[in-house]
Tab-separated table of C-alpha atoms and ligand atoms in Angstrom:
chain	number	residue	atom	x	y	z
Z	180	MET	CA	-48.565	-110.346	30.858
Z	181	ARG	CA	-45.532	-111.421	28.758
Z	182	TYR	CA	-42.902	-109.010	27.440
Z	183	SER	CA	-40.761	-109.253	24.263
Z	184	ALA	CA	-37.158	-108.193	24.329
Z	185	LEU	CA	-38.078	-105.269	22.297
Z	186	SER	CA	-40.953	-104.169	24.482
Z	187	LEU	CA	-38.684	-104.308	27.561
Z	188	LEU	CA	-36.069	-102.182	25.720
Z	189	ARG	CA	-38.836	-99.627	24.812
Z	190	GLY	CA	-40.094	-99.654	28.386
Z	191	ALA	CA	-36.487	-99.012	29.769
Z	192	LEU	CA	-36.024	-96.030	27.398
Z	193	ASN	CA	-39.347	-94.278	28.027
Z	194	GLY	CA	-39.233	-94.688	31.803
Z	195	HIS	CA	-41.804	-97.663	31.687
Z	196	ARG	CA	-44.643	-95.159	30.972
Z	197	ASP	CA	-46.944	-97.547	29.224
Z	198	TRP	CA	-46.687	-100.524	31.644
Z	199	PRO	CA	-49.820	-101.757	33.153
Z	200	GLN	CA	-49.951	-101.681	36.910
Z	201	ALA	CA	-49.203	-105.030	38.566
Z	202	TRP	CA	-52.094	-104.371	41.078
Z	203	ARG	CA	-54.782	-101.985	41.659
Z	204	ASN	CA	-54.823	-99.180	44.284
Z	205	PRO	CA	-58.249	-99.449	45.574
Z	206	SER	CA	-59.839	-97.436	48.393
Z	207	LEU	CA	-60.789	-99.161	51.725
Z	208	LYS	CA	-64.401	-100.478	51.798
Z	209	GLY	CA	-66.510	-100.351	55.058
Z	210	SER	CA	-66.559	-104.160	55.380
Z	211	TYR	CA	-65.011	-107.395	54.265
Z	212	ASP	CA	-65.440	-111.051	54.715
Z	213	ALA	CA	-61.896	-111.291	55.821
Z	214	VAL	CA	-59.205	-108.603	56.629
Z	215	ILE	CA	-55.387	-109.450	56.789
Z	216	VAL	CA	-53.224	-107.001	58.650
Z	217	GLY	CA	-49.637	-107.125	57.132
Z	218	GLY	CA	-48.604	-106.896	53.574
Z	219	GLY	CA	-45.574	-109.114	53.927
Z	220	GLY	CA	-45.267	-112.620	52.403
Z	221	HIS	CA	-47.465	-114.254	55.004
Z	222	GLY	CA	-50.342	-111.793	54.693
Z	223	LEU	CA	-50.335	-111.692	50.914
Z	224	ALA	CA	-50.003	-115.404	50.582
Z	225	THR	CA	-52.949	-115.925	53.034
Z	226	ALA	CA	-55.149	-113.543	50.988
Z	227	TYR	CA	-53.999	-115.334	47.858
Z	228	TYR	CA	-54.932	-118.753	49.040
Z	229	LEU	CA	-58.182	-117.706	50.671
Z	230	ALA	CA	-59.276	-116.378	47.240
Z	231	LYS	CA	-57.884	-119.221	45.247
Z	232	GLN	CA	-58.715	-122.224	47.300
Z	233	HIS	CA	-61.617	-121.128	49.417
Z	234	GLY	CA	-63.509	-118.995	46.893
Z	235	MET	CA	-63.553	-115.901	49.085
Z	236	ARG	CA	-63.280	-112.648	47.229
Z	237	ASN	CA	-64.328	-109.816	49.488
Z	238	ILE	CA	-60.960	-109.759	51.297
Z	239	ALA	CA	-58.458	-106.943	52.206
Z	240	VAL	CA	-54.852	-106.786	53.086
Z	241	LEU	CA	-53.874	-103.722	54.990
Z	242	GLU	CA	-50.365	-102.667	55.079
Z	243	LYS	CA	-48.970	-99.687	57.094
Z	244	GLY	CA	-46.053	-99.139	54.713
Z	245	TRP	CA	-45.475	-100.673	51.332
Z	246	LEU	CA	-45.725	-104.229	50.228
Z	247	GLY	CA	-42.803	-106.390	51.212
Z	248	GLY	CA	-41.236	-103.432	53.119
Z	249	GLY	CA	-41.029	-105.515	56.457
Z	250	ASN	CA	-39.024	-108.622	56.973
Z	251	THR	CA	-39.990	-110.162	53.583
Z	252	GLY	CA	-37.995	-107.526	51.714
Z	253	ARG	CA	-35.184	-107.639	54.206
Z	254	ASN	CA	-34.155	-111.229	54.608
Z	255	THR	CA	-31.372	-113.340	53.205
Z	256	ALA	CA	-33.960	-115.470	51.303
Z	257	VAL	CA	-32.923	-118.974	52.356
Z	258	SER	CA	-35.502	-121.730	52.097
Z	259	ARG	CA	-34.901	-125.181	53.546
Z	260	SER	CA	-36.722	-127.920	55.491
Z	261	ASN	CA	-33.900	-129.279	57.650
Z	262	TYR	CA	-35.590	-129.193	61.086
Z	263	PHE	CA	-35.282	-131.759	63.771
Z	264	TYR	CA	-38.856	-132.478	65.001
Z	265	PRO	CA	-41.199	-134.252	62.666
Z	266	GLU	CA	-43.956	-131.363	62.993
Z	267	SER	CA	-41.399	-128.948	61.756
Z	268	THR	CA	-39.994	-130.942	59.049
Z	269	ARG	CA	-43.413	-131.838	57.714
Z	270	PHE	CA	-44.549	-128.231	57.713
Z	271	PHE	CA	-41.384	-126.764	56.337
Z	272	ASP	CA	-40.928	-129.477	53.686
Z	273	HIS	CA	-44.486	-128.860	52.499
Z	274	SER	CA	-43.403	-125.213	52.172
Z	275	LEU	CA	-40.284	-126.045	50.214
Z	276	ARG	CA	-42.325	-128.083	47.682
Z	277	LEU	CA	-44.666	-125.186	47.262
Z	278	TYR	CA	-41.613	-123.051	46.604
Z	279	GLU	CA	-40.410	-125.493	43.967
Z	280	GLY	CA	-43.581	-124.877	42.018
Z	281	LEU	CA	-44.360	-121.168	43.024
Z	282	GLY	CA	-42.963	-119.460	39.859
Z	283	ARG	CA	-45.442	-121.483	37.857
Z	284	GLU	CA	-48.306	-121.048	40.370
Z	285	LEU	CA	-47.965	-117.298	40.322
Z	286	ASN	CA	-46.656	-116.840	36.799
Z	287	PHE	CA	-43.881	-114.848	38.375
Z	288	ASN	CA	-40.105	-115.735	38.080
Z	289	ILE	CA	-39.034	-115.909	41.825
Z	290	MET	CA	-35.434	-117.004	40.696
Z	291	LEU	CA	-35.416	-120.070	42.946
Z	292	SER	CA	-31.872	-121.486	43.057
Z	293	GLN	CA	-31.594	-124.946	44.828
Z	294	GLN	CA	-27.851	-124.803	45.321
Z	295	GLY	CA	-28.013	-126.758	48.584
Z	296	ILE	CA	-27.524	-125.673	52.118
Z	297	ILE	CA	-24.468	-127.017	54.115
Z	298	GLY	CA	-24.189	-126.792	57.902
Z	299	LEU	CA	-20.582	-126.867	59.169
Z	300	ALA	CA	-19.692	-129.033	62.048
Z	301	ALA	CA	-17.093	-127.232	64.303
Z	302	SER	CA	-16.689	-130.296	66.663
Z	303	ARG	CA	-17.092	-133.879	66.983
Z	304	HIS	CA	-19.992	-133.257	69.264
Z	305	GLU	CA	-21.702	-131.158	66.638
Z	306	LEU	CA	-21.091	-133.775	64.039
Z	307	GLU	CA	-22.663	-136.324	66.183
Z	308	THR	CA	-25.721	-134.221	66.617
Z	309	TYR	CA	-25.936	-133.824	62.837
Z	310	ARG	CA	-25.961	-137.532	62.443
Z	311	ARG	CA	-29.127	-137.928	64.590
Z	312	TRP	CA	-30.667	-134.830	62.870
Z	313	VAL	CA	-29.997	-136.342	59.395
Z	314	THR	CA	-31.598	-139.675	60.569
Z	315	ALA	CA	-34.605	-137.809	61.959
Z	316	MET	CA	-35.217	-136.150	58.589
Z	317	GLN	CA	-34.627	-139.262	56.596
Z	318	LEU	CA	-37.355	-141.006	58.638
Z	319	GLN	CA	-40.008	-138.388	57.350
Z	320	PRO	CA	-38.654	-139.006	54.584
Z	321	VAL	CA	-36.877	-135.546	53.642
Z	322	ASP	CA	-33.476	-135.380	51.894
Z	323	ALA	CA	-30.563	-134.892	54.155
Z	324	GLU	CA	-27.109	-136.282	54.190
Z	325	LEU	CA	-23.745	-135.931	56.031
Z	326	LEU	CA	-20.596	-134.661	54.304
Z	327	THR	CA	-16.983	-135.677	55.310
Z	328	ARG	CA	-14.300	-133.005	55.748
Z	329	ASP	CA	-13.049	-133.842	52.136
Z	330	GLN	CA	-16.428	-133.500	50.672
Z	331	VAL	CA	-16.863	-130.152	52.405
Z	332	ALA	CA	-13.463	-128.819	51.105
Z	333	ALA	CA	-14.406	-129.904	47.570
Z	334	ARG	CA	-17.709	-128.190	47.704
Z	335	VAL	CA	-16.585	-124.979	49.487
Z	336	PRO	CA	-13.078	-124.316	48.281
Z	337	LEU	CA	-12.949	-120.862	49.999
Z	338	LEU	CA	-13.347	-122.385	53.547
Z	339	ASN	CA	-10.268	-122.316	55.882
Z	340	MET	CA	-9.712	-126.178	56.294
Z	341	SER	CA	-6.638	-125.893	58.383
Z	342	ARG	CA	-6.682	-128.229	61.338
Z	343	ARG	CA	-5.514	-125.166	63.395
Z	344	ALA	CA	-8.177	-122.868	62.216
Z	345	ARG	CA	-10.071	-121.091	65.016
Z	346	TYR	CA	-13.335	-122.790	63.852
Z	347	PRO	CA	-12.122	-126.174	62.500
Z	348	VAL	CA	-14.398	-128.132	60.090
Z	349	TYR	CA	-15.221	-131.748	61.190
Z	350	GLY	CA	-17.784	-132.502	58.572
Z	351	ALA	CA	-21.096	-131.169	57.679
Z	352	PHE	CA	-24.859	-131.521	57.127
Z	353	MET	CA	-26.370	-131.004	53.746
Z	354	GLN	CA	-29.823	-130.533	52.281
Z	355	LYS	CA	-29.426	-130.367	48.485
Z	356	ARG	CA	-32.855	-128.906	47.945
Z	357	GLY	CA	-31.968	-125.893	50.116
Z	358	ALA	CA	-32.439	-122.753	48.068
Z	359	ILE	CA	-32.265	-118.986	47.622
Z	360	SER	CA	-34.796	-116.982	45.724
Z	361	ARG	CA	-35.821	-113.376	45.049
Z	362	HIS	CA	-37.805	-112.241	48.035
Z	363	ASP	CA	-39.322	-109.058	46.508
Z	364	ALA	CA	-40.655	-111.363	43.591
Z	365	VAL	CA	-42.320	-113.718	46.185
Z	366	ALA	CA	-44.167	-110.575	47.677
Z	367	TRP	CA	-45.009	-109.121	44.149
Z	368	GLY	CA	-45.896	-112.561	42.786
Z	369	TYR	CA	-48.622	-113.185	45.464
Z	370	ALA	CA	-49.766	-109.592	45.443
Z	371	ARG	CA	-50.408	-109.586	41.755
Z	372	ALA	CA	-52.061	-113.009	41.844
Z	373	ALA	CA	-54.287	-112.098	44.902
Z	374	ASP	CA	-55.235	-108.727	43.150
Z	375	ALA	CA	-56.303	-110.605	40.053
Z	376	LEU	CA	-58.673	-112.663	42.204
Z	377	GLY	CA	-60.150	-109.452	43.567
Z	378	VAL	CA	-58.361	-108.978	46.920
Z	379	ASP	CA	-58.093	-105.353	47.794
Z	380	ILE	CA	-54.421	-104.564	48.907
Z	381	ILE	CA	-54.377	-101.212	50.733
Z	382	GLN	CA	-51.028	-99.790	51.354
Z	383	HIS	CA	-50.167	-96.931	53.762
Z	384	CYS	CA	-53.069	-98.014	55.772
Z	385	GLU	CA	-52.034	-98.564	59.493
Z	386	VAL	CA	-54.157	-100.558	61.894
Z	387	THR	CA	-54.566	-98.585	65.151
Z	388	GLY	CA	-57.264	-100.533	67.027
Z	389	ILE	CA	-59.039	-103.812	66.928
Z	390	ASP	CA	-62.758	-103.925	68.052
Z	391	VAL	CA	-63.911	-106.850	70.024
Z	392	ALA	CA	-67.494	-107.409	71.272
Z	393	GLY	CA	-68.706	-110.372	73.275
Z	394	GLY	CA	-65.356	-112.240	72.958
Z	395	ALA	CA	-65.371	-111.983	69.055
Z	396	VAL	CA	-63.550	-109.678	66.794
Z	397	CYS	CA	-65.881	-107.311	64.848
Z	398	GLY	CA	-63.789	-104.624	63.243
Z	399	LEU	CA	-60.634	-102.538	62.929
Z	400	ARG	CA	-59.679	-98.994	63.186
Z	401	THR	CA	-57.187	-97.610	60.836
Z	402	THR	CA	-55.474	-94.421	59.485
Z	403	GLN	CA	-57.911	-94.727	56.383
Z	404	GLY	CA	-61.115	-95.123	58.442
Z	405	THR	CA	-62.945	-98.096	60.240
Z	406	VAL	CA	-63.765	-101.410	58.650
Z	407	ARG	CA	-66.045	-104.220	59.801
Z	408	SER	CA	-65.117	-107.830	59.602
Z	409	ASP	CA	-65.637	-110.908	61.628
Z	410	LYS	CA	-62.461	-112.725	60.409
Z	411	VAL	CA	-59.218	-110.927	60.961
Z	412	ALA	CA	-55.569	-112.305	60.698
Z	413	LEU	CA	-52.596	-110.624	62.291
Z	414	ALA	CA	-49.405	-111.149	60.068
Z	415	VAL	CA	-47.298	-108.293	61.208
Z	416	ALA	CA	-44.007	-110.002	62.199
Z	417	GLY	CA	-42.093	-108.118	64.805
Z	418	HIS	CA	-45.154	-105.912	65.581
Z	419	SER	CA	-47.306	-108.915	66.654
Z	420	SER	CA	-47.318	-108.054	70.406
Z	421	GLU	CA	-48.448	-104.426	69.774
Z	422	LEU	CA	-51.356	-105.635	67.465
Z	423	ALA	CA	-52.467	-108.539	69.656
Z	424	ALA	CA	-52.554	-106.107	72.590
Z	425	MET	CA	-55.148	-104.037	70.845
Z	426	ALA	CA	-57.473	-107.120	70.959
Z	427	GLY	CA	-56.612	-107.715	74.691
Z	428	LEU	CA	-53.984	-110.592	74.098
Z	429	ARG	CA	-50.641	-110.872	75.536
Z	430	LEU	CA	-48.397	-112.851	73.365
Z	431	PRO	CA	-45.233	-114.793	74.322
Z	432	ILE	CA	-43.218	-112.938	71.689
Z	433	GLU	CA	-40.085	-110.915	72.060
Z	434	SER	CA	-39.056	-108.582	69.141
Z	435	GLN	CA	-35.416	-108.321	68.238
Z	436	ALA	CA	-33.327	-106.872	65.411
Z	437	LEU	CA	-31.772	-109.364	63.103
Z	438	GLN	CA	-29.191	-108.101	60.576
Z	439	ALA	CA	-27.954	-108.819	57.293
Z	440	MET	CA	-25.205	-107.416	54.975
Z	441	VAL	CA	-23.890	-107.744	51.395
Z	442	THR	CA	-20.493	-107.177	50.016
Z	443	GLU	CA	-19.390	-105.748	46.695
Z	444	PRO	CA	-20.054	-107.949	43.814
Z	445	VAL	CA	-17.385	-110.445	42.575
Z	446	LYS	CA	-17.339	-113.282	39.895
Z	447	PRO	CA	-19.159	-116.418	40.825
Z	448	CYS	CA	-16.997	-118.433	43.269
Z	449	PHE	CA	-19.397	-119.723	45.926
Z	450	ASP	CA	-22.281	-121.980	44.810
Z	451	HIS	CA	-23.788	-123.196	48.162
Z	452	ILE	CA	-25.535	-121.715	51.085
Z	453	VAL	CA	-23.113	-122.295	54.053
Z	454	ILE	CA	-23.920	-121.827	57.623
Z	455	SER	CA	-21.757	-122.251	60.726
Z	456	PRO	CA	-24.171	-122.785	63.653
Z	457	ALA	CA	-21.388	-122.750	66.129
Z	458	VAL	CA	-20.276	-119.071	65.261
Z	459	HIS	CA	-23.703	-118.173	63.935
Z	460	CYS	CA	-22.880	-116.807	60.591
Z	461	TYR	CA	-24.046	-117.858	57.110
Z	462	LEU	CA	-23.456	-116.694	53.574
Z	463	SER	CA	-24.487	-117.270	49.930
Z	464	GLN	CA	-23.539	-115.601	46.707
Z	465	SER	CA	-26.259	-113.728	44.889
Z	466	ASP	CA	-26.983	-113.788	41.201
Z	467	ARG	CA	-25.405	-110.263	41.185
Z	468	GLY	CA	-22.237	-111.589	42.602
Z	469	GLU	CA	-22.686	-110.160	46.069
Z	470	PHE	CA	-21.879	-112.157	49.195
Z	471	VAL	CA	-25.143	-112.109	51.156
Z	472	ILE	CA	-24.241	-112.458	55.077
Z	473	GLY	CA	-26.345	-113.084	58.036
Z	474	GLY	CA	-26.000	-114.161	61.613
Z	475	GLY	CA	-28.081	-114.378	64.935
Z	476	THR	CA	-30.194	-111.709	66.336
Z	477	ASP	CA	-28.988	-108.854	68.479
Z	478	LEU	CA	-30.241	-110.768	71.385
Z	479	TYR	CA	-32.003	-107.997	73.224
Z	480	PRO	CA	-35.571	-106.571	72.541
Z	481	SER	CA	-35.642	-103.667	70.255
Z	482	TYR	CA	-37.737	-101.863	67.468
Z	483	GLY	CA	-34.685	-100.227	66.007
Z	484	GLN	CA	-34.299	-101.363	62.376
Z	485	ARG	CA	-30.555	-100.819	62.183
Z	486	GLY	CA	-29.036	-103.462	64.439
Z	487	SER	CA	-26.252	-103.007	66.712
Z	488	LEU	CA	-22.463	-102.582	65.760
Z	489	ARG	CA	-21.566	-105.411	68.088
Z	490	GLY	CA	-23.788	-107.754	66.122
Z	491	THR	CA	-22.224	-106.716	62.720
Z	492	GLU	CA	-18.697	-107.074	64.110
Z	493	ALA	CA	-19.475	-110.697	65.494
Z	494	VAL	CA	-20.720	-111.830	62.255
Z	495	LEU	CA	-17.948	-110.303	60.119
Z	496	GLY	CA	-15.275	-111.512	62.510
Z	497	ALA	CA	-16.617	-115.128	62.099
Z	498	VAL	CA	-16.685	-114.745	58.151
Z	499	VAL	CA	-13.117	-113.538	58.176
Z	500	GLU	CA	-12.053	-116.430	60.307
Z	501	LEU	CA	-13.921	-119.065	58.085
Z	502	TYR	CA	-13.165	-117.473	54.749
Z	503	PRO	CA	-9.772	-115.598	54.973
Z	504	ALA	CA	-10.010	-114.828	51.140
Z	505	LEU	CA	-12.932	-112.546	51.860
Z	506	SER	CA	-11.225	-110.333	54.374
Z	507	ARG	CA	-10.235	-107.743	51.730
Z	508	MET	CA	-13.755	-107.448	50.304
Z	509	ARG	CA	-15.769	-104.097	50.963
Z	510	LEU	CA	-19.040	-104.290	52.686
Z	511	MET	CA	-21.701	-102.436	50.563
Z	512	ARG	CA	-24.720	-102.406	52.830
Z	513	GLN	CA	-26.009	-103.488	56.116
Z	514	TRP	CA	-29.594	-103.532	57.548
Z	515	ALA	CA	-31.836	-105.117	60.024
Z	516	GLY	CA	-35.572	-106.250	60.373
Z	517	ILE	CA	-37.579	-106.578	63.595
Z	518	VAL	CA	-38.196	-110.376	64.028
Z	519	ASP	CA	-40.737	-112.104	66.294
Z	520	ILE	CA	-39.316	-114.680	68.480
Z	521	SER	CA	-41.345	-117.207	70.469
Z	522	PRO	CA	-39.877	-119.012	73.587
Z	523	ASP	CA	-39.358	-122.336	71.621
Z	524	THR	CA	-38.268	-120.482	68.565
Z	525	SER	CA	-41.138	-122.016	66.593
Z	526	PRO	CA	-43.954	-120.250	64.927
Z	527	ILE	CA	-47.392	-119.456	66.547
Z	528	ILE	CA	-50.002	-119.737	63.813
Z	529	GLY	CA	-53.782	-120.412	63.950
Z	530	LYS	CA	-56.745	-119.494	66.136
Z	531	THR	CA	-56.646	-117.258	69.203
Z	532	PRO	CA	-58.880	-117.001	72.284
Z	533	VAL	CA	-60.693	-114.267	70.487
Z	534	THR	CA	-63.266	-115.582	68.156
Z	535	GLY	CA	-62.445	-114.742	64.459
Z	536	LEU	CA	-59.016	-113.451	65.296
Z	537	TYR	CA	-56.095	-115.448	63.730
Z	538	LEU	CA	-52.427	-115.279	64.125
Z	539	SER	CA	-49.403	-115.802	62.049
Z	540	THR	CA	-46.364	-114.995	64.039
Z	541	GLY	CA	-43.165	-116.341	65.979
Z	542	TRP	CA	-41.501	-116.708	62.551
Z	543	GLY	CA	-38.390	-115.166	64.047
Z	544	THR	CA	-35.429	-115.534	62.007
Z	545	GLY	CA	-36.760	-118.177	59.549
Z	546	GLY	CA	-40.282	-117.250	58.250
Z	547	TYR	CA	-39.393	-116.474	54.623
Z	548	LYS	CA	-39.240	-120.107	53.907
Z	549	ALA	CA	-42.619	-120.647	55.488
Z	550	ILE	CA	-44.566	-118.065	53.475
Z	551	PRO	CA	-46.234	-120.438	50.949
Z	552	ALA	CA	-47.280	-123.185	53.585
Z	553	GLY	CA	-48.011	-120.492	56.243
Z	554	GLY	CA	-50.351	-118.699	53.867
Z	555	GLU	CA	-52.005	-121.828	52.587
Z	556	THR	CA	-52.536	-123.392	56.065
Z	557	LEU	CA	-53.646	-120.122	57.678
Z	558	ALA	CA	-56.190	-119.587	54.849
Z	559	TRP	CA	-57.554	-123.080	55.492
Z	560	THR	CA	-57.753	-122.594	59.236
Z	561	MET	CA	-59.665	-119.114	58.551
Z	562	ALA	CA	-62.061	-120.646	56.055
Z	563	GLU	CA	-62.771	-123.707	58.289
Z	564	ASP	CA	-62.409	-121.940	61.585
Z	565	ARG	CA	-60.290	-125.092	62.796
Z	566	PRO	CA	-56.567	-125.651	62.657
Z	567	HIS	CA	-55.121	-127.128	59.499
Z	568	GLU	CA	-53.457	-130.409	60.437
Z	569	LEU	CA	-49.855	-129.007	59.502
Z	570	ILE	CA	-50.121	-126.236	61.872
Z	571	GLU	CA	-52.030	-127.805	64.661
Z	572	PRO	CA	-48.938	-128.407	66.830
Z	573	PHE	CA	-47.962	-124.702	66.466
Z	574	GLY	CA	-51.033	-123.174	68.160
Z	575	LEU	CA	-51.007	-120.560	70.824
Z	576	ASP	CA	-52.285	-123.258	73.288
Z	577	ARG	CA	-48.999	-125.011	73.380
Z	578	PHE	CA	-47.830	-122.463	75.853
Z	579	VAL	CA	-50.658	-123.656	78.214
Z	580	SER	CA	-50.272	-127.329	77.576
Z	581	GLY	CA	-46.509	-127.292	77.719
Z	582	ARG	CA	-46.129	-129.236	74.378
Z	583	LEU	CA	-43.318	-126.893	73.228
Z	584	ILE	CA	-41.328	-127.573	69.801
Z	585	ASP	CA	-37.993	-126.323	70.756
Z	586	GLU	CA	-36.151	-126.236	67.418
Z	587	GLY	CA	-33.790	-123.540	68.673
Z	588	ALA	CA	-32.247	-126.186	70.906
Z	589	ALA	CA	-32.693	-129.189	68.619
Z	590	SER	CA	-31.552	-127.852	65.252
Z	591	GLY	CA	-29.570	-124.790	66.318
Z	592	VAL	CA	-30.487	-122.110	63.844
Z	593	ALA	CA	-33.577	-121.019	62.109
Z	594	HIS	CA	-32.716	-119.081	59.062
L	201	LIG	C1	-32.036	-109.851	58.190
L	201	LIG	C2	-33.024	-111.020	58.128
L	201	LIG	C3	-32.756	-112.096	57.464
L	201	LIG	C4	-33.654	-113.260	57.351
L	201	LIG	N1	-33.312	-114.438	56.638
L	201	LIG	C5	-34.087	-115.250	56.478
L	201	LIG	C6	-33.895	-116.334	55.560
L	201	LIG	O1	-32.754	-116.416	55.083
L	201	LIG	N2	-34.778	-117.352	55.595
L	201	LIG	C7	-35.940	-117.376	56.237
L	201	LIG	O2	-36.731	-118.299	56.101
L	201	LIG	N3	-36.387	-116.207	56.806
L	201	LIG	C8	-35.459	-115.312	57.118
L	201	LIG	N4	-35.779	-114.169	57.918
L	201	LIG	C9	-37.149	-114.048	58.488
L	201	LIG	C10	-38.222	-113.631	57.529
L	201	LIG	O3	-37.855	-112.489	56.781
L	201	LIG	C11	-39.540	-113.477	58.293
L	201	LIG	O4	-39.828	-114.427	59.073
L	201	LIG	C12	-40.628	-113.257	57.219
L	201	LIG	O5	-40.400	-112.309	56.206
L	201	LIG	C13	-41.954	-112.863	57.965
L	201	LIG	O6	-42.841	-112.524	57.056
L	201	LIG	P1	-44.199	-111.641	57.538
L	201	LIG	O7	-45.067	-111.488	56.228
L	201	LIG	O8	-44.650	-112.438	58.660
L	201	LIG	O9	-43.750	-110.351	57.960
L	201	LIG	P2	-43.230	-109.035	57.246
L	201	LIG	O10	-42.614	-109.239	55.919
L	201	LIG	O11	-42.443	-108.201	58.208
L	201	LIG	O12	-44.687	-108.277	57.057
L	201	LIG	C14	-45.324	-107.638	58.090
L	201	LIG	C15	-45.956	-106.332	57.649
L	201	LIG	O13	-46.837	-105.913	58.683
L	201	LIG	C16	-46.877	-104.577	58.516
L	201	LIG	N5	-47.440	-103.990	59.763
L	201	LIG	C17	-46.809	-103.897	61.044
L	201	LIG	N6	-47.687	-103.211	61.843
L	201	LIG	C18	-48.850	-102.873	61.135
L	201	LIG	C19	-50.022	-102.130	61.420
L	201	LIG	N7	-50.251	-101.740	62.707
L	201	LIG	N8	-50.838	-102.004	60.323
L	201	LIG	C20	-50.725	-102.459	59.137
L	201	LIG	N9	-49.534	-103.161	58.758
L	201	LIG	C21	-48.631	-103.314	59.760
L	201	LIG	C22	-45.392	-104.120	58.338
L	201	LIG	O14	-45.177	-102.934	57.769
L	201	LIG	C23	-44.884	-105.394	57.471
L	201	LIG	O15	-44.870	-105.091	56.022
L	201	LIG	C24	-34.835	-112.977	57.927
L	201	LIG	C25	-35.272	-111.900	58.643
L	201	LIG	C26	-34.339	-110.804	58.591
L	201	LIG	C27	-34.815	-109.554	59.198
């Protein structure tokens, strides 16, 4: 559907009364060929690619709240593919490429802005680590480069570049294709496109039980009734442990709060995403002029969606040290989401020991950027019932084989 300026104005004045719904509001059927639990980006993208690329039409997405109301609508919307290990770089770069064409694929403006991500080095040691990281990425080949102190100062004039700063800048890592986009648009775009292909998106439908018989999944119990299906995917982020336990699985996942916050809006003055892994804070300026600020998790298990004051203080303390000019700005909002952290901070995606039960979890602090590739590869895995090659290294079985992919240690941060 395309709108003229006049029809937009008319819609605004009459309360959008005549606008068609972007997706249907269907009732839950008794059985589906595939059911995806979780109406966040990963669940919706999986449903879309199952319908689009594998011709499945009898699919449901079950969401206990509203679409994109979980981490997909709570994140700081950074996409990048600068990871250390080849498995990670390959997967996340595929995702970034899908993002680069996503607006066209979904006919939905996701407002992708490839302003580049800069990772600050606060010591000579960190700069040396970046040198190896850049080389590892260039070998893939994926774009990555080192910046000198002067180049950083020219790109980020608000930074405190004093040699006596508490967090001195020795240089930086940069990926120019690093981007921010509109997270709601990603959820809505996938939802609208999946619905148009016949996928039933059922909101306010909480899954309360998973039925397993003879080692295979056969159905789900929900607050809107029971449903039969022999293919079920769990894409429920911070609630993965709870849901997997319903099928008798114990996951190596810890759920923690991750916070973000925004300042009042100001004129455009910051045109990169800048992260300081040493002090664990990052920021970008939104198209509305607000600074969008994030940091590390609250570091203890919790299902509280507010986050701790200690976490907020730690991030803001670092922002003020790094960008003294921001110290007089007012903070408008702060919130948190419950993220799903695996022991090696890499995702867990693919098959499980229960036949027909698939998982998309462990995205932790960095799964927004993975939505297109996570959805596409999980859909392939569900349709073929074997792991897609891009996600084969990220299976649950790595916690048995010991072939961990410790990006937390190798590339430091995962946003
Ligand atoms: C503050 C913050 C900042 C972040 N910043 C970034 C970033 O800049 N870049 C990046 O790549 N990633 C970032 N992330 C991580 C990213 O948001 C997540 O990894 C990603 O959104 C996960 O998507 P998802 O679809 O798996 O989960 P979600 O979007 O959380 O969707 C899961 C859905 O499952 C539903 N659900 C749960 N239990 C049930 C049930 N029993 N029945 C039915 N439905 C259920 C929930 O209501 C939810 O809507 C950030 C996260 C947070 C919290």
